[in-house]
Amino acid sequence: MTTDIGLWGVPLAILGGAIRVSTPFIFVSVGEALTERSGRVNLGLEGTLVFGAMSGYAVAYQTNSAWIGLLAAAFFGMLFGLFHGYICKLPKVNDIALGIALMIFGSGLAFFFGKPYIQPVAPHLPAISLGWWSDVPQVQAALRVNVLFIAGIALAIAASWMLKNTKVGLTIRVAGDSADAARALGIDVNRVRLWSTAAGGALAGIGGAYLSLYYPGSWNEGISSGQGLMAVALVIFARWSPINCAYASLLFGGAGALGPALQSVGVTQGYYLFYAAPYVLTLGLLIATSSTTRAMTAAPGELSITK
Amino acid sequence: MNHVLERTPHVPTRALSLETLGMTMRFGNFTALRDVSIKVPAGSFHVLLGENGAGKSTLVKCIMGFYQPTAGQLTVDGREVEVAHPRAAHDLGLGMVYQHFTLVPSLTAAENLVISRADVPAKINWAHEREALAAFMSKMPFQVPLDVPVGRLAAGEKQKLELLKQLYLGRKFLILDEPTSVLTPTEADELLGMVRGLTSAGDLTCLMISHKFREVTAFADEVSVLRRGEYAGGGKVSDLSTADMAAMMIGEKELVRSAKRVATSGNVILEVKGAKAPDRSGFKTIEIGDLKVKAGEIVGIAGISGNGQMELMQMLAGQRPLEEGEIRVKNTPYKATRSEARKFNVRYLPEEPLKNACAPKMTVAENIFFRDFDAKGGKNQFWLDGRRMMAEAARLVGEYKVKTASLASQIASLSGGNVQRAVLARELTGEVDLLVIANPCFGLDFSAVAEIRARIMAARNAGTAVLLISEDLDEILELSDRILVMSEGHIAYETPAASAEIGEIGKYMAGHH
Ligand SMILES: Nc1ncnc2c1ncn2[C@@H]1O[C@H](COP(=O)(O)OP(=O)(O)OP(=O)(O)O)[C@@H](O)[C@H]1O
Ligand SMILES: [Mg+2]
């Protein structure tokens, strides 16, 4: 049963898309923001995300519990993060190169172990219907919000608060901004970065589990369309602030829904172009907000990309 | 400072004494420090003197646990201690203000102070911390804005904050590594006067590294002198003359005499007309109406740091695009590209050369070769000529007396003064028609200062046009033919050096006129 709501479908679809598509971006980008605030870049999150999707799905199927699947995804994500953090500690290791290696390694490993789980059906993560007040099915569909979305928003707020108001948060920022200063304060820079990367990995794992356990909600080798990589770019766009990461993810998710939404209301010409909307939008905003003469003040000083 | 002591009860409440015994430090097969023993009694103000690369920073870093000495012992308050880690030094009540800043640029002053404490609570109650900070600040002789990211503070403010941080942490033995090199003389006197007050009251012991005899005679009780990594002498300041200390520092060496100023007259080489550019914050404008430098002339730009000198340097070096106006060299518009700089023989020595004129992790030889690696005798070169690079670097390292473990060491491992010399060697080699320099003698010992000033004067006498931007008024007065004062982004005053009055210049520097 569908009610024809005409062009209203477009903003509704964008809203729904923003909520549905943004969740993995929120988790991965907030995680990466923490890692980068500590002074490392983990490009391997794409691989972590795919492995999280696979392991989450597999464990959920085996135990028949989506929640245990989610925990497993976070756990494996953390292992990937710890691996990255540990290897980066060794002399002459470049975090970016290692990240690229891990990206391919994670995906490959997930495909290898994930083969038997393409067919079976695992339980899904629950969603909350916030659209009960309306009897328009499109509204209800758009407002079916997964618990992870709410958790993600809360996480972004909590992470921003933590960076300002806790010892851990300040320590992460010190390690990320000046290793010399950190050493003078007696902070073990490598340990801070190790655990920041581990936390980033765990969150990326959760982001992956969302893909396979909720939307699109199955495991296959094409599950990620580069969300892990894009989320890393979103962190720069969000100027390393977790709250901004959430906004950027929403914007990106909403723009991503533009193409399908236009298609559904019958725009047939050039809607492919709208599939590029999120990328064009991010690129445009990135260019508009940067400057060649002013320093990028928010960039952590220790990042190998800004150094 | 009572509340500080209450919070950290294990920190000693009185000034500490300290002694090193036979400290030796080797980096590879290079010995930076050999068998150094010094004694600093509680409540004294002790100065460590020595030429660039003498090992002063190395010695204090060994004390602070930054380096593990190859041999030697450390005694604090008569007890032998093992300092494995800077944190262990902090627990003993030792604190240090490093030669380079160790504040975290993106954190505010308040955040920097709080995170530096050993007992930061897991959750920081900012209302409470702010109150405690305000109470602490009200007892200090100078203030620093607490809510601005430290990266945006001027050098002088950062240095004050570094000192405030140590006092906030309740340190009882304080090491200062060239604390005044970034301060104006008045600021320096204020800062050291305050430290002196604390040492006289017996609340603090201070070990300071300095190159300025004026500060030694005005504030210190005792000195120790290092020469090439070894203890060369010391004693009470009241028993020693400046000449005695200088002799201990440089040994038998002859001091370079500054070349005489010869009369020259030349064409205009550099001309800046109506140039406008935004400053680093983007909110203010730097405006240089009319600035000319002739061949064989040194034009000195005086001014307190943060008044647009850094931006002027960047405009001349092509790092800061102009909004209006133009820069001309030899009557041709100049955009500071590599080929233009080469064609017109323009050379630069920016301030903080390690950051602004070097690739810190590349070797000394490579850094010295940056001007020449892609050209030889006016022709472009495709392959890097390693043999020529090594020969050239060896020659210049010898000529400019750069102290380095080897030509293949990272330039970042050189002492501050030696980085300066290496860059100067690169920039002054070959034909130079225009030389733009900022603070060339920052952190150099007096013999190096004499030598570098002599080289600048020699370049001038040979017909180079020199634009000298410096915060050191004595340097400006000694070297310049013409003096300009920069204040709030523009040139506020101009006078020939011969008839310059310090009082007048000072007034324009301070912005009152
Ligand atoms: N980490 C290091 N590795 C190798 N050599 C080093 C290292 N640190 C210092 N050195 C060398 O040890 C010598 C002493 O350096 P140090 O920084 O102690 O000099 P300094 O007396 O503080 O000089 P300045 O007045 O220029 O600061 C220098 O020749 C320097 O090149
Ligand atoms: Mg030094």
Short mmCIF file of N, CA and C in Angstrom, two decimals, chain B residues 398-448:
data_model
loop_
_atom_site.label_atom_id
_atom_site.label_comp_id
_atom_site.label_asym_id
_atom_site.label_seq_id
_atom_site.Cartn_x
_atom_site.Cartn_y
_atom_site.Cartn_z
N GLY B 398 83.23 23.33 7.09
CA GLY B 398 84.52 23.77 7.61
C GLY B 398 84.59 25.28 7.70
N GLU B 399 84.20 25.95 6.64
CA GLU B 399 84.34 27.39 6.56
C GLU B 399 83.47 28.10 7.59
N TYR B 400 82.25 27.61 7.79
CA TYR B 400 81.33 28.26 8.73
C TYR B 400 81.38 27.62 10.11
N LYS B 401 82.29 26.68 10.31
CA LYS B 401 82.48 26.02 11.61
C LYS B 401 81.18 25.44 12.15
N VAL B 402 80.46 24.72 11.31
CA VAL B 402 79.24 24.04 11.77
C VAL B 402 79.68 22.81 12.54
N LYS B 403 79.24 22.71 13.81
CA LYS B 403 79.62 21.53 14.58
C LYS B 403 78.58 20.44 14.36
N THR B 404 78.99 19.38 13.73
CA THR B 404 78.06 18.29 13.49
C THR B 404 78.79 16.97 13.62
N ALA B 405 78.07 15.95 14.08
CA ALA B 405 78.70 14.65 14.25
C ALA B 405 79.23 14.15 12.90
N SER B 406 78.45 14.33 11.84
CA SER B 406 78.92 14.00 10.50
C SER B 406 78.05 14.71 9.48
N LEU B 407 78.49 14.70 8.22
CA LEU B 407 77.70 15.35 7.17
C LEU B 407 76.40 14.59 6.93
N ALA B 408 76.36 13.33 7.34
CA ALA B 408 75.17 12.52 7.10
C ALA B 408 74.21 12.54 8.29
N SER B 409 74.48 13.39 9.32
CA SER B 409 73.53 13.48 10.44
C SER B 409 72.31 14.26 9.99
N GLN B 410 71.18 13.95 10.62
CA GLN B 410 69.99 14.77 10.38
C GLN B 410 70.28 16.19 10.85
N ILE B 411 69.81 17.18 10.09
CA ILE B 411 70.10 18.55 10.50
C ILE B 411 69.37 18.87 11.79
N ALA B 412 68.28 18.16 12.08
CA ALA B 412 67.53 18.41 13.31
C ALA B 412 68.33 18.04 14.55
N SER B 413 69.38 17.22 14.41
CA SER B 413 70.15 16.83 15.59
C SER B 413 71.22 17.87 15.94
N LEU B 414 71.38 18.89 15.12
CA LEU B 414 72.36 19.93 15.43
C LEU B 414 71.84 20.87 16.52
N SER B 415 72.75 21.50 17.24
CA SER B 415 72.31 22.48 18.23
C SER B 415 71.78 23.70 17.48
N GLY B 416 70.95 24.48 18.18
CA GLY B 416 70.28 25.61 17.54
C GLY B 416 71.22 26.51 16.75
N GLY B 417 72.34 26.85 17.35
CA GLY B 417 73.26 27.76 16.70
C GLY B 417 73.87 27.16 15.45
N ASN B 418 74.08 25.87 15.47
CA ASN B 418 74.72 25.25 14.32
C ASN B 418 73.78 25.11 13.13
N VAL B 419 72.49 24.96 13.40
CA VAL B 419 71.52 24.98 12.31
C VAL B 419 71.59 26.33 11.62
N GLN B 420 71.65 27.38 12.44
CA GLN B 420 71.74 28.75 11.93
C GLN B 420 72.96 28.90 11.02
N ARG B 421 74.08 28.38 11.47
CA ARG B 421 75.30 28.50 10.66
C ARG B 421 75.19 27.73 9.37
N ALA B 422 74.62 26.53 9.43
CA ALA B 422 74.51 25.71 8.23
C ALA B 422 73.66 26.43 7.18
N VAL B 423 72.55 27.02 7.63
CA VAL B 423 71.67 27.71 6.68
C VAL B 423 72.36 28.95 6.13
N LEU B 424 73.06 29.65 7.01
CA LEU B 424 73.76 30.85 6.56
C LEU B 424 74.84 30.48 5.54
N ALA B 425 75.50 29.37 5.77
CA ALA B 425 76.52 28.91 4.83
C ALA B 425 75.88 28.71 3.46
N ARG B 426 74.72 28.09 3.44
CA ARG B 426 74.04 27.86 2.17
C ARG B 426 73.64 29.17 1.52
N GLU B 427 73.09 30.09 2.30
CA GLU B 427 72.52 31.30 1.71
C GLU B 427 73.56 32.34 1.32
N LEU B 428 74.72 32.30 1.97
CA LEU B 428 75.72 33.34 1.65
C LEU B 428 76.74 32.89 0.62
N THR B 429 76.61 31.66 0.14
CA THR B 429 77.58 31.17 -0.83
C THR B 429 77.21 31.63 -2.23
N GLY B 430 78.21 31.91 -3.01
CA GLY B 430 77.96 32.35 -4.38
C GLY B 430 77.67 33.84 -4.41
N GLU B 431 77.18 34.29 -5.53
CA GLU B 431 76.92 35.71 -5.69
C GLU B 431 75.57 36.04 -5.05
N VAL B 432 75.54 37.02 -4.17
CA VAL B 432 74.29 37.40 -3.52
C VAL B 432 74.05 38.88 -3.75
N ASP B 433 72.94 39.21 -4.39
CA ASP B 433 72.63 40.62 -4.63
C ASP B 433 71.65 41.17 -3.62
N LEU B 434 70.75 40.29 -3.15
CA LEU B 434 69.78 40.73 -2.15
C LEU B 434 69.68 39.65 -1.09
N LEU B 435 69.82 40.08 0.16
CA LEU B 435 69.75 39.13 1.26
C LEU B 435 68.66 39.61 2.21
N VAL B 436 67.70 38.75 2.47
CA VAL B 436 66.63 39.10 3.40
C VAL B 436 66.81 38.20 4.62
N ILE B 437 67.03 38.84 5.78
CA ILE B 437 67.33 38.04 6.98
C ILE B 437 66.39 38.42 8.11
N ALA B 438 65.96 37.43 8.85
CA ALA B 438 65.17 37.71 10.06
C ALA B 438 65.88 37.11 11.26
N ASN B 439 66.09 37.89 12.26
CA ASN B 439 66.69 37.45 13.52
C ASN B 439 67.84 36.47 13.35
N PRO B 440 68.91 36.88 12.67
CA PRO B 440 69.96 35.92 12.35
C PRO B 440 70.73 35.42 13.55
N CYS B 441 70.66 36.10 14.68
CA CYS B 441 71.51 35.71 15.80
C CYS B 441 70.74 35.17 16.99
N PHE B 442 69.49 34.82 16.77
CA PHE B 442 68.68 34.20 17.82
C PHE B 442 69.41 33.01 18.40
N GLY B 443 69.64 33.03 19.71
CA GLY B 443 70.17 31.84 20.36
C GLY B 443 71.62 31.53 20.04
N LEU B 444 72.35 32.48 19.49
CA LEU B 444 73.76 32.20 19.20
C LEU B 444 74.65 32.72 20.33
N ASP B 445 75.78 32.06 20.52
CA ASP B 445 76.71 32.55 21.53
C ASP B 445 77.46 33.76 20.98
N PHE B 446 78.16 34.47 21.87
CA PHE B 446 78.67 35.77 21.45
C PHE B 446 79.70 35.67 20.34
N SER B 447 80.50 34.59 20.33
CA SER B 447 81.51 34.54 19.27
C SER B 447 80.84 34.24 17.93
N ALA B 448 79.79 33.42 17.98
CA ALA B 448 79.06 33.14 16.75
C ALA B 448 78.34 34.40 16.27
#
